Amino acid sequence: MRPSWKQRPEGGSPAMVRLILAIARGGGRGAARLCLYPIVAYFLCVRAAERRASRAWLSRVQGRPASLWAVARHIHTFSATILDRVFLLGGRMGVFDIDVQGLEHLEALLDQGRGALLFGSHLGSFDALRVLSRRRPGLQVRIVLDRGQNPTLTQIFDSLDPALAAGVIDGAQPGPVIALEIQHALQAGALVALLVDRVHGHEETVAVPFLGHPAQLPLTPWRLAIALHAPVLLCFGLYRGGNRYDLRFEPFLDPLADPPPARAGRAEWLRERVAAYAARLEHHARDAAYNWFNFYDFWNDHDPSDPTGVAAPAPRAAAGVRDGAAGGAGR
């Protein structure tokens, strides 16, 4: 049986997570950030697979062997963004300094009454999108999320923003059901946000260059965009330390303005689009290496604790859209 990032257990007990949430609510962000240090120590001492995956990633992206201190910084960055979700989802945007660029591309589509797909990744924090509620009140943002992947965190974050939770499109549903819900949301002028850097189940994939090595990325989101004639914008919410985030929107694909070729050339056209996405992901990953929250072997998708480094070929059968837009660290 082929190991996968989905087989990694959720980190931390529900009681500990709720304790940190109580500290955040009662003592504020400064007091809650003190809890990050024992969390980092836990991952360094107990979660060996994630520790090794962190060191392998940092060594690859930085071109030199990563130190234990660098791994600790990596885990601290991830933990900080998870904690900040308490405040972002709780409406306490004032504690953050969020620099937004590229919003005009998104607003141009919304002014035309068109919905759009926001393609993100496990690089940084997708929850920085909450700043849009300030810029454009009444904007609908629907998130595709596999609720069963991290149940403890999902339940807690749902309680912080029930309205957002009510609009979640459950990525554990059958593919056609998910596609239909996304279509209805787009027709209503909503933004539909999903993460497109992980392969789920038996999705068909394509190998594209990423940091000098071929990586398998899913084709399902891109085929969905074509089928629904939906414009695609890339979104990156990068944590810069302290209370600072950079939120970047990049126009990427509009099937109406740039329609795909006939069936004969479509496979290559899709491969080129996914490769171009991988290039943008690599650009931002090099710029913010500690924001990489895929704590597993991204190139082979095998458990980093496997000393052989041998992975079975990526599954090729078509699948529905299953994404964890608020998922955890490669678990």
GROMACS .gro file of C-alpha atoms in nm:
model
  331
    1MET     CA    1   0.000   0.000   0.000
    2ARG     CA    2   0.141   0.336  -0.102
    3PRO     CA    3   0.196   0.573   0.194
    4SER     CA    4   0.057   0.923   0.163
    5TRP     CA    5   0.055   1.258   0.340
    6LYS     CA    6  -0.308   1.185   0.435
    7GLN     CA    7  -0.195   0.900   0.659
    8ARG     CA    8  -0.005   1.132   0.894
    9PRO     CA    9  -0.197   1.170   1.223
   10GLU     CA   10  -0.317   1.507   1.340
   11GLY     CA   11  -0.064   1.669   1.575
   12GLY     CA   12  -0.154   1.765   1.931
   13SER     CA   13  -0.440   1.653   2.155
   14PRO     CA   14  -0.783   1.822   2.138
   15ALA     CA   15  -0.743   1.931   2.500
   16MET     CA   16  -0.412   2.104   2.426
   17VAL     CA   17  -0.554   2.277   2.120
   18ARG     CA   18  -0.848   2.407   2.321
   19LEU     CA   19  -0.616   2.525   2.598
   20ILE     CA   20  -0.415   2.733   2.351
   21LEU     CA   21  -0.740   2.870   2.207
   22ALA     CA   22  -0.851   2.976   2.556
   23ILE     CA   23  -0.517   3.149   2.615
   24ALA     CA   24  -0.549   3.329   2.282
   25ARG     CA   25  -0.898   3.450   2.363
   26GLY     CA   26  -0.818   3.550   2.719
   27GLY     CA   27  -0.461   3.674   2.701
   28GLY     CA   28  -0.434   3.793   2.343
   29ARG     CA   29  -0.196   3.710   2.065
   30GLY     CA   30   0.122   3.793   2.259
   31ALA     CA   31   0.044   3.552   2.541
   32ALA     CA   32  -0.068   3.280   2.302
   33ARG     CA   33   0.253   3.304   2.098
   34LEU     CA   34   0.445   3.193   2.407
   35CYS     CA   35   0.274   2.857   2.362
   36LEU     CA   36   0.446   2.815   2.027
   37TYR     CA   37   0.777   2.723   2.189
   38PRO     CA   38   0.657   2.401   2.357
   39ILE     CA   39   0.473   2.317   2.034
   40VAL     CA   40   0.798   2.349   1.840
   41ALA     CA   41   0.975   2.135   2.101
   42TYR     CA   42   0.703   1.869   2.069
   43PHE     CA   43   0.745   1.848   1.691
   44LEU     CA   44   1.124   1.840   1.719
   45CYS     CA   45   1.124   1.565   1.980
   46VAL     CA   46   0.819   1.355   1.889
   47ARG     CA   47   0.724   1.409   1.525
   48ALA     CA   48   1.035   1.270   1.359
   49ALA     CA   49   0.875   1.235   1.015
   50GLU     CA   50   0.785   1.604   0.996
   51ARG     CA   51   1.126   1.700   1.135
   52ARG     CA   52   1.305   1.505   0.865
   53ALA     CA   53   1.073   1.638   0.595
   54SER     CA   54   1.142   1.994   0.710
   55ARG     CA   55   1.517   1.942   0.699
   56ALA     CA   56   1.495   1.783   0.352
   57TRP     CA   57   1.284   2.072   0.219
   58LEU     CA   58   1.503   2.347   0.363
   59SER     CA   59   1.819   2.176   0.239
   60ARG     CA   60   1.675   2.149  -0.110
   61VAL     CA   61   1.535   2.501  -0.140
   62GLN     CA   62   1.833   2.674   0.023
   63GLY     CA   63   2.101   2.462  -0.144
   64ARG     CA   64   2.281   2.370   0.179
   65PRO     CA   65   2.224   2.131   0.471
   66ALA     CA   66   1.961   2.268   0.707
   67SER     CA   67   2.043   2.302   1.076
   68LEU     CA   68   1.819   2.198   1.363
   69TRP     CA   69   1.766   2.569   1.433
   70ALA     CA   70   1.634   2.616   1.079
   71VAL     CA   71   1.396   2.324   1.127
   72ALA     CA   72   1.274   2.480   1.453
   73ARG     CA   73   1.216   2.810   1.274
   74HIS     CA   74   1.022   2.628   1.003
   75ILE     CA   75   0.792   2.457   1.254
   76HIS     CA   76   0.753   2.782   1.447
   77THR     CA   77   0.641   2.961   1.129
   78PHE     CA   78   0.380   2.693   1.064
   79SER     CA   79   0.257   2.703   1.425
   80ALA     CA   80   0.235   3.083   1.417
   81THR     CA   81   0.010   3.083   1.111
   82ILE     CA   82  -0.218   2.821   1.268
   83LEU     CA   83  -0.247   3.035   1.582
   84ASP     CA   84  -0.316   3.346   1.375
   85ARG     CA   85  -0.620   3.176   1.229
   86VAL     CA   86  -0.785   3.223   1.567
   87PHE     CA   87  -0.762   3.598   1.520
   88LEU     CA   88  -0.821   3.610   1.145
   89LEU     CA   89  -1.134   3.396   1.165
   90GLY     CA   90  -1.241   3.576   1.482
   91GLY     CA   91  -1.253   3.907   1.295
   92ARG     CA   92  -0.957   4.063   1.477
   93MET     CA   93  -0.788   4.188   1.162
   94GLY     CA   94  -0.657   4.498   1.337
   95VAL     CA   95  -0.374   4.306   1.501
   96PHE     CA   96  -0.218   4.231   1.161
   97ASP     CA   97  -0.028   4.432   0.904
   98ILE     CA   98  -0.133   4.277   0.570
   99ASP     CA   99   0.019   4.413   0.251
  100VAL     CA  100  -0.210   4.336  -0.044
  101GLN     CA  101  -0.099   4.343  -0.407
  102GLY     CA  102  -0.288   4.246  -0.720
  103LEU     CA  103  -0.634   4.301  -0.576
  104GLU     CA  104  -0.731   4.509  -0.880
  105HIS     CA  105  -0.733   4.196  -1.095
  106LEU     CA  106  -0.982   4.031  -0.864
  107GLU     CA  107  -1.199   4.340  -0.835
  108ALA     CA  108  -1.217   4.375  -1.214
  109LEU     CA  109  -1.378   4.032  -1.236
  110LEU     CA  110  -1.616   4.100  -0.951
  111ASP     CA  111  -1.722   4.431  -1.108
  112GLN     CA  112  -1.821   4.230  -1.417
  113GLY     CA  113  -2.037   4.007  -1.199
  114ARG     CA  114  -1.814   3.706  -1.256
  115GLY     CA  115  -1.714   3.457  -0.993
  116ALA     CA  116  -1.359   3.326  -0.988
  117LEU     CA  117  -1.148   3.037  -0.870
  118LEU     CA  118  -0.868   3.122  -0.628
  119PHE     CA  119  -0.595   2.860  -0.651
  120GLY     CA  120  -0.375   2.848  -0.344
  121SER     CA  121  -0.125   2.607  -0.194
  122HIS     CA  122   0.018   2.489   0.135
  123LEU     CA  123   0.260   2.780   0.118
  124GLY     CA  124   0.179   3.036   0.385
  125SER     CA  125  -0.170   3.113   0.515
  126PHE     CA  126  -0.481   3.101   0.299
  127ASP     CA  127  -0.673   3.266   0.583
  128ALA     CA  128  -0.512   3.602   0.500
  129LEU     CA  129  -0.796   3.614   0.244
  130ARG     CA  130  -1.008   3.741   0.532
  131VAL     CA  131  -0.880   4.088   0.450
  132LEU     CA  132  -1.116   4.083   0.150
  133SER     CA  133  -1.415   4.115   0.380
  134ARG     CA  134  -1.287   4.459   0.478
  135ARG     CA  135  -1.212   4.569   0.124
  136ARG     CA  136  -1.539   4.445  -0.024
  137PRO     CA  137  -1.822   4.388   0.229
  138GLY     CA  138  -2.075   4.128   0.123
  139LEU     CA  139  -1.828   3.933  -0.088
  140GLN     CA  140  -1.892   3.559  -0.080
  141VAL     CA  141  -1.588   3.337  -0.034
  142ARG     CA  142  -1.654   2.963  -0.055
  143ILE     CA  143  -1.375   2.729   0.052
  144VAL     CA  144  -1.334   2.371  -0.067
  145LEU     CA  145  -1.229   2.179   0.243
  146ASP     CA  146  -1.213   1.813   0.338
  147ARG     CA  147  -1.366   1.849   0.683
  148GLY     CA  148  -1.251   1.505   0.794
  149GLN     CA  149  -0.878   1.565   0.743
  150ASN     CA  150  -0.815   1.767   1.061
  151PRO     CA  151  -1.140   1.734   1.259
  152THR     CA  152  -1.026   1.896   1.583
  153LEU     CA  153  -0.899   2.214   1.419
  154THR     CA  154  -1.190   2.221   1.177
  155GLN     CA  155  -1.447   2.215   1.458
  156ILE     CA  156  -1.269   2.488   1.650
  157PHE     CA  157  -1.226   2.717   1.350
  158ASP     CA  158  -1.588   2.660   1.245
  159SER     CA  159  -1.695   2.794   1.584
  160LEU     CA  160  -1.491   3.111   1.530
  161ASP     CA  161  -1.663   3.199   1.202
  162PRO     CA  162  -1.994   3.012   1.162
  163ALA     CA  163  -2.085   3.209   0.850
  164LEU     CA  164  -1.768   3.105   0.672
  165ALA     CA  165  -1.814   2.747   0.795
  166ALA     CA  166  -2.167   2.739   0.654
  167GLY     CA  167  -2.030   2.823   0.310
  168VAL     CA  168  -1.764   2.551   0.308
  169ILE     CA  169  -1.787   2.306   0.018
  170ASP     CA  170  -1.702   1.970   0.172
  171GLY     CA  171  -1.422   1.816  -0.032
  172ALA     CA  172  -1.507   1.467   0.099
  173GLN     CA  173  -1.816   1.453  -0.123
  174PRO     CA  174  -1.820   1.276  -0.461
  175GLY     CA  175  -1.646   1.473  -0.735
  176PRO     CA  176  -1.961   1.555  -0.940
  177VAL     CA  177  -2.134   1.693  -0.629
  178ILE     CA  178  -1.836   1.918  -0.551
  179ALA     CA  179  -1.820   2.041  -0.910
  180LEU     CA  180  -2.191   2.125  -0.907
  181GLU     CA  181  -2.160   2.321  -0.582
  182ILE     CA  182  -1.863   2.513  -0.722
  183GLN     CA  183  -2.057   2.589  -1.039
  184HIS     CA  184  -2.351   2.728  -0.840
  185ALA     CA  185  -2.118   2.940  -0.628
  186LEU     CA  186  -1.947   3.087  -0.936
  187GLN     CA  187  -2.283   3.164  -1.097
  188ALA     CA  188  -2.373   3.357  -0.782
  189GLY     CA  189  -2.059   3.571  -0.824
  190ALA     CA  190  -1.868   3.409  -0.538
  191LEU     CA  191  -1.500   3.337  -0.505
  192VAL     CA  192  -1.420   2.968  -0.465
  193ALA     CA  193  -1.088   2.900  -0.294
  194LEU     CA  194  -0.907   2.569  -0.309
  195LEU     CA  195  -0.555   2.438  -0.270
  196VAL     CA  196  -0.409   2.275  -0.579
  197ASP     CA  197  -0.062   2.155  -0.478
  198ARG     CA  198  -0.150   1.813  -0.332
  199VAL     CA  199  -0.269   1.495  -0.500
  200HIS     CA  200  -0.578   1.341  -0.345
  201GLY     CA  201  -0.684   0.981  -0.382
  202HIS     CA  202  -0.666   0.858  -0.738
  203GLU     CA  203  -0.653   1.193  -0.914
  204GLU     CA  204  -0.489   1.207  -1.251
  205THR     CA  205  -0.161   1.398  -1.232
  206VAL     CA  206   0.105   1.549  -1.452
  207ALA     CA  207   0.479   1.567  -1.382
  208VAL     CA  208   0.620   1.920  -1.400
  209PRO     CA  209   0.953   2.073  -1.291
  210PHE     CA  210   0.964   2.205  -0.936
  211LEU     CA  211   1.293   2.307  -0.774
  212GLY     CA  212   1.485   2.114  -1.036
  213HIS     CA  213   1.298   1.784  -1.000
  214PRO     CA  214   0.971   1.654  -1.146
  215ALA     CA  215   0.676   1.674  -0.910
  216GLN     CA  216   0.330   1.529  -0.962
  217LEU     CA  217   0.054   1.789  -0.949
  218PRO     CA  218  -0.319   1.724  -0.988
  219LEU     CA  219  -0.502   1.798  -1.313
  220THR     CA  220  -0.854   1.801  -1.165
  221PRO     CA  221  -0.865   2.171  -1.062
  222TRP     CA  222  -0.750   2.285  -1.404
  223ARG     CA  223  -0.998   2.068  -1.587
  224LEU     CA  224  -1.269   2.203  -1.360
  225ALA     CA  225  -1.177   2.562  -1.450
  226ILE     CA  226  -1.203   2.479  -1.820
  227ALA     CA  227  -1.533   2.294  -1.783
  228LEU     CA  228  -1.690   2.582  -1.589
  229HIS     CA  229  -1.528   2.857  -1.802
  230ALA     CA  230  -1.406   3.005  -1.474
  231PRO     CA  231  -1.122   3.258  -1.445
  232VAL     CA  232  -0.835   3.148  -1.222
  233LEU     CA  233  -0.628   3.371  -0.997
  234LEU     CA  234  -0.336   3.247  -0.794
  235CYS     CA  235  -0.331   3.354  -0.431
  236PHE     CA  236  -0.035   3.350  -0.192
  237GLY     CA  237  -0.064   3.460   0.172
  238LEU     CA  238   0.293   3.470   0.298
  239TYR     CA  239   0.380   3.512   0.664
  240ARG     CA  240   0.669   3.754   0.711
  241GLY     CA  241   0.716   3.732   1.087
  242GLY     CA  242   0.567   3.925   1.375
  243ASN     CA  243   0.222   4.041   1.267
  244ARG     CA  244   0.309   4.090   0.898
  245TYR     CA  245   0.161   3.909   0.598
  246ASP     CA  246   0.192   3.962   0.225
  247LEU     CA  247  -0.122   3.876   0.028
  248ARG     CA  248  -0.061   3.841  -0.347
  249PHE     CA  249  -0.315   3.789  -0.625
  250GLU     CA  250  -0.196   3.696  -0.973
  251PRO     CA  251  -0.424   3.662  -1.277
  252PHE     CA  252  -0.340   3.330  -1.432
  253LEU     CA  253  -0.603   3.178  -1.660
  254ASP     CA  254  -0.931   3.282  -1.820
  255PRO     CA  255  -1.080   3.007  -2.039
  256LEU     CA  256  -1.309   3.260  -2.206
  257ALA     CA  257  -1.031   3.496  -2.311
  258ASP     CA  258  -0.776   3.219  -2.373
  259PRO     CA  259  -0.973   2.907  -2.461
  260PRO     CA  260  -0.795   2.571  -2.460
  261PRO     CA  261  -0.725   2.404  -2.794
  262ALA     CA  262  -0.921   2.120  -2.944
  263ARG     CA  263  -0.899   1.782  -2.777
  264ALA     CA  264  -0.590   1.683  -2.977
  265GLY     CA  265  -0.373   1.951  -2.818
  266ARG     CA  266  -0.543   1.986  -2.484
  267ALA     CA  267  -0.318   1.753  -2.285
  268GLU     CA  268  -0.006   1.951  -2.373
  269TRP     CA  269  -0.189   2.281  -2.313
  270LEU     CA  270  -0.287   2.162  -1.966
  271ARG     CA  271   0.065   2.043  -1.891
  272GLU     CA  272   0.202   2.384  -1.986
  273ARG     CA  273  -0.047   2.560  -1.758
  274VAL     CA  274   0.033   2.335  -1.462
  275ALA     CA  275   0.406   2.382  -1.527
  276ALA     CA  276   0.356   2.759  -1.530
  277TYR     CA  277   0.172   2.733  -1.198
  278ALA     CA  278   0.457   2.525  -1.054
  279ALA     CA  279   0.700   2.796  -1.164
  280ARG     CA  280   0.501   3.061  -0.974
  281LEU     CA  281   0.480   2.833  -0.671
  282GLU     CA  282   0.857   2.783  -0.686
  283HIS     CA  283   0.914   3.159  -0.713
  284HIS     CA  284   0.722   3.229  -0.394
  285ALA     CA  285   0.857   2.920  -0.216
  286ARG     CA  286   1.214   3.037  -0.273
  287ASP     CA  287   1.119   3.382  -0.146
  288ALA     CA  288   0.946   3.245   0.167
  289ALA     CA  289   1.099   2.901   0.225
  290TYR     CA  290   0.983   2.877   0.587
  291ASN     CA  291   0.621   2.914   0.468
  292TRP     CA  292   0.628   2.570   0.304
  293PHE     CA  293   0.379   2.359   0.498
  294ASN     CA  294   0.391   2.032   0.306
  295PHE     CA  295   0.572   1.832   0.573
  296TYR     CA  296   0.625   1.523   0.361
  297ASP     CA  297   0.822   1.420   0.053
  298PHE     CA  298   0.649   1.644  -0.200
  299TRP     CA  299   0.826   1.487  -0.498
  300ASN     CA  300   0.756   1.124  -0.413
  301ASP     CA  301   0.466   1.156  -0.167
  302HIS     CA  302   0.590   0.882   0.058
  303ASP     CA  303   0.617   0.895   0.433
  304PRO     CA  304   0.946   1.076   0.513
  305SER     CA  305   1.011   0.813   0.780
  306ASP     CA  306   1.050   0.553   0.503
  307PRO     CA  307   1.430   0.515   0.477
  308THR     CA  308   1.412   0.362   0.129
  309GLY     CA  309   1.279   0.676  -0.037
  310VAL     CA  310   1.094   0.449  -0.280
  311ALA     CA  311   0.749   0.559  -0.391
  312ALA     CA  312   0.505   0.385  -0.620
  313PRO     CA  313   0.407   0.565  -0.942
  314ALA     CA  314   0.155   0.843  -0.894
  315PRO     CA  315  -0.204   0.728  -0.949
  316ARG     CA  316  -0.345   0.825  -1.286
  317ALA     CA  317  -0.716   0.753  -1.263
  318ALA     CA  318  -0.947   1.053  -1.281
  319ALA     CA  319  -1.101   1.173  -0.956
  320GLY     CA  320  -1.320   1.444  -0.818
  321VAL     CA  321  -1.203   1.764  -0.657
  322ARG     CA  322  -1.091   1.690  -0.303
  323ASP     CA  323  -0.892   1.962  -0.140
  324GLY     CA  324  -0.799   2.075   0.210
  325ALA     CA  325  -0.810   2.453   0.179
  326ALA     CA  326  -0.763   2.482   0.551
  327GLY     CA  327  -0.561   2.165   0.600
  328GLY     CA  328  -0.267   2.111   0.826
  329ALA     CA  329   0.097   2.034   0.778
  330GLY     CA  330   0.114   1.740   0.545
  331ARG     CA  331  -0.092   1.520   0.770
   0.00000   0.00000   0.00000
